[in-house]
XYZ file of N, CA, C and O in Angstrom:
300
model
N 5.719 24.686 47.206
C 4.567 24.693 46.326
C 4.928 25.262 44.963
O 4.517 24.727 43.954
N 5.696 26.344 44.949
C 6.066 26.958 43.685
C 6.912 26.009 42.842
O 6.754 25.947 41.622
N 7.788 25.243 43.483
C 8.607 24.283 42.739
C 7.727 23.200 42.116
O 7.958 22.772 40.992
N 6.687 22.762 42.843
C 5.776 21.754 42.319
C 5.076 22.266 41.066
O 4.903 21.534 40.099
N 4.690 23.541 41.087
C 4.014 24.127 39.938
C 4.960 24.191 38.746
O 4.574 23.885 37.620
N 6.198 24.558 38.966
C 7.168 24.655 37.878
C 7.514 23.303 37.287
O 7.864 23.205 36.118
N 7.430 22.224 38.092
C 7.804 20.897 37.613
C 6.745 20.282 36.699
O 7.042 19.348 35.971
N 5.530 20.768 36.750
C 4.463 20.206 35.930
C 4.609 20.692 34.499
O 5.077 21.784 34.222
N 4.159 19.852 33.567
C 4.324 20.178 32.159
C 3.340 21.258 31.722
O 2.292 21.470 32.330
N 3.696 21.905 30.647
C 2.852 22.961 30.101
C 1.526 22.387 29.606
O 0.486 23.015 29.715
N 1.556 21.152 29.072
C 0.320 20.554 28.569
C -0.674 20.289 29.696
O -1.885 20.359 29.485
N -0.184 20.011 30.904
C -1.090 19.832 32.040
C -1.815 21.128 32.339
O -3.035 21.138 32.508
N -1.082 22.234 32.382
C -1.704 23.517 32.706
C -2.651 23.974 31.606
O -3.692 24.571 31.879
N -2.313 23.668 30.357
C -3.213 24.007 29.252
C -4.506 23.214 29.371
O -5.605 23.754 29.225
N -4.389 21.914 29.669
C -5.591 21.093 29.777
C -6.430 21.478 30.989
O -7.661 21.460 30.932
N -5.795 21.857 32.097
C -6.545 22.316 33.269
C -7.289 23.609 32.937
O -8.470 23.770 33.300
N -6.634 24.505 32.234
C -7.278 25.767 31.854
C -8.474 25.515 30.938
O -9.538 26.122 31.113
N -8.326 24.615 29.987
C -9.434 24.292 29.087
C -10.572 23.646 29.866
O -11.752 23.923 29.620
N -10.240 22.789 30.833
C -11.267 22.165 31.659
C -12.048 23.178 32.470
O -13.276 23.095 32.578
N -11.362 24.149 33.028
C -12.037 25.183 33.824
C -12.907 26.069 32.940
O -14.029 26.427 33.311
N -12.412 26.400 31.756
C -13.206 27.213 30.836
C -14.459 26.455 30.403
O -15.554 27.024 30.339
N -14.313 25.164 30.118
C -15.481 24.358 29.718
C -16.497 24.280 30.854
O -17.713 24.367 30.621
N -16.027 24.101 32.085
C -16.944 24.043 33.224
C -17.617 25.389 33.458
O -18.797 25.445 33.810
N -16.879 26.465 33.261
C -17.479 27.794 33.418
C -18.539 28.039 32.345
O -19.574 28.654 32.619
N -18.298 27.534 31.144
C -19.284 27.680 30.081
C -20.529 26.844 30.370
O -21.643 27.216 30.006
N -20.351 25.707 31.041
C -21.473 24.825 31.354
C -22.179 25.224 32.645
O -23.233 24.670 32.961
N -21.628 26.147 33.399
C -22.187 26.528 34.710
C -23.676 26.908 34.640
O -24.449 26.469 35.481
N -24.120 27.688 33.668
C -25.549 28.046 33.630
C -26.483 26.843 33.437
O -27.660 26.929 33.751
N -25.974 25.733 32.933
C -26.819 24.565 32.706
C -27.004 23.739 33.967
O -27.855 22.845 33.985
N -26.215 23.984 35.026
C -26.372 23.254 36.277
C -27.582 23.827 37.017
O -27.572 24.973 37.436
N -28.624 23.031 37.171
C -29.858 23.527 37.786
C -29.992 23.105 39.238
O -30.982 23.430 39.875
N -29.036 22.368 39.765
C -29.099 21.899 41.143
C -28.776 23.030 42.110
O -28.274 24.083 41.711
N -29.045 22.817 43.410
C -28.634 23.810 44.416
C -27.120 24.018 44.398
O -26.378 23.207 43.853
N -26.658 25.062 45.072
C -25.257 25.478 45.001
C -24.238 24.378 45.290
O -23.313 24.195 44.490
N -24.308 23.613 46.390
C -23.251 22.621 46.636
C -23.153 21.575 45.535
O -22.072 21.206 45.108
N -24.287 21.133 45.053
C -24.274 20.146 43.977
C -23.785 20.781 42.684
O -23.109 20.143 41.878
N -24.128 22.024 42.478
C -23.677 22.742 41.300
C -22.153 22.899 41.312
O -21.499 22.764 40.278
N -21.580 23.159 42.464
C -20.124 23.258 42.585
C -19.484 21.897 42.313
O -18.429 21.809 41.675
N -20.139 20.835 42.780
C -19.646 19.492 42.488
C -19.675 19.198 41.001
O -18.767 18.567 40.457
N -20.719 19.663 40.326
C -20.793 19.504 38.874
C -19.694 20.274 38.173
O -19.110 19.803 37.194
N -19.389 21.466 38.682
C -18.303 22.266 38.107
C -16.973 21.525 38.216
O -16.212 21.433 37.248
N -16.707 20.959 39.393
C -15.462 20.218 39.597
C -15.442 18.981 38.711
O -14.425 18.665 38.080
N -16.560 18.268 38.631
C -16.624 17.062 37.814
C -16.361 17.370 36.345
O -15.564 16.698 35.691
N -17.019 18.392 35.813
C -16.809 18.766 34.414
C -15.370 19.200 34.194
O -14.743 18.834 33.183
N -14.792 19.947 35.128
C -13.396 20.374 34.998
C -12.465 19.174 34.929
O -11.570 19.116 34.071
N -12.676 18.207 35.814
C -11.795 17.027 35.848
C -11.951 16.184 34.587
O -10.956 15.735 33.999
N -13.176 15.970 34.155
C -13.398 15.129 32.975
C -12.818 15.779 31.725
O -12.119 15.121 30.938
N -13.057 17.062 31.537
C -12.526 17.741 30.347
C -11.005 17.799 30.405
O -10.333 17.597 29.390
N -10.442 18.026 31.585
C -8.986 18.032 31.729
C -8.408 16.676 31.360
O -7.409 16.595 30.631
N -9.017 15.600 31.824
C -8.530 14.261 31.499
C -8.636 13.975 30.000
O -7.719 13.389 29.406
N -9.731 14.397 29.385
C -9.880 14.189 27.947
C -8.827 14.957 27.151
O -8.219 14.411 26.220
N -8.608 16.197 27.515
C -7.613 17.001 26.796
C -6.220 16.417 26.988
O -5.433 16.320 26.042
N -5.889 15.983 28.225
C -4.583 15.347 28.476
C -4.430 14.086 27.632
O -3.365 13.817 27.087
N -5.495 13.305 27.516
C -5.452 12.097 26.700
C -5.212 12.407 25.234
O -4.417 11.741 24.570
N -5.901 13.431 24.717
C -5.702 13.821 23.326
C -4.291 14.349 23.092
O -3.684 14.087 22.052
N -3.757 15.088 24.042
C -2.386 15.590 23.909
C -1.398 14.427 23.907
O -0.485 14.379 23.074
N -1.570 13.466 24.815
C -0.677 12.303 24.865
C -0.788 11.476 23.587
O 0.221 10.989 23.057
N -2.006 11.318 23.078
C -2.205 10.579 21.834
C -1.523 11.288 20.667
O -0.881 10.653 19.826
N -1.644 12.604 20.635
C -0.976 13.367 19.576
C 0.536 13.255 19.650
O 1.203 13.089 18.626
N 1.093 13.321 20.866
C 2.544 13.165 21.014
C 2.991 11.778 20.579
O 4.012 11.629 19.908
N 2.254 10.742 20.964
C 2.608 9.377 20.581
C 2.528 9.197 19.071
O 3.394 8.555 18.468
N 1.505 9.775 18.451
C 1.377 9.686 17.005
C 2.539 10.363 16.299
O 3.135 9.810 15.373
N 2.880 11.567 16.752
C 3.991 12.289 16.114
C 5.323 11.590 16.337
O 6.179 11.574 15.457
N 5.511 11.005 17.514
C 6.753 10.277 17.786
C 6.850 9.049 16.882
O 7.906 8.765 16.330
N 5.755 8.332 16.715
C 5.752 7.178 15.830
C 5.935 7.577 14.382
O 6.557 6.854 13.599
N 5.433 8.732 14.013
C 5.561 9.213 12.641
C 7.022 9.545 12.325
O 7.485 9.347 11.219
N 7.763 10.034 13.325
C 9.148 10.446 13.117
C 10.139 9.286 13.187
O 11.287 9.440 12.813
N 9.722 8.121 13.682
C 10.646 6.997 13.784
C 11.029 6.508 12.391
O 10.188 6.493 11.476
N 12.267 6.083 12.229
C 12.675 5.577 10.911
C 11.934 4.280 10.597
O 11.669 3.463 11.464
N 11.614 4.120 9.344
C 10.929 2.903 8.913
C 11.923 1.744 8.889
O 13.043 1.881 8.422
N 11.499 0.614 9.384
C 12.351 -0.578 9.384
C 11.883 -1.512 8.293
O 10.681 -1.742 8.149
N 12.803 -2.059 7.588
C 12.422 -3.028 6.553
C 12.080 -4.359 7.219
O 12.660 -4.741 8.224
N 11.143 -5.026 6.660
C 10.717 -6.311 7.198
C 11.517 -7.404 6.507
O 11.522 -7.532 5.287
N 12.227 -8.182 7.330
C 13.029 -9.269 6.759
C 12.127 -10.472 6.549
O 11.353 -10.854 7.399
N 12.292 -11.081 5.395
C 11.474 -12.257 5.077
C 12.332 -13.481 4.982
O 13.398 -13.523 4.606
């Protein structure tokens, strides 16, 4: 298990942490009974984690494309 944790990227753990913090901040807004409220917490955590991972991947792709050498277009 510890090896699995070490193999994951830092951006995954950052996005998971942000997702959990966002769900904890939204916890008071869940008005359903406890089991459904816990489901909402998990749902918000997963959705925010996926969004943050997507933004991180988009940022990496943008920076990688920005650093590529410009190619001249042959006519």
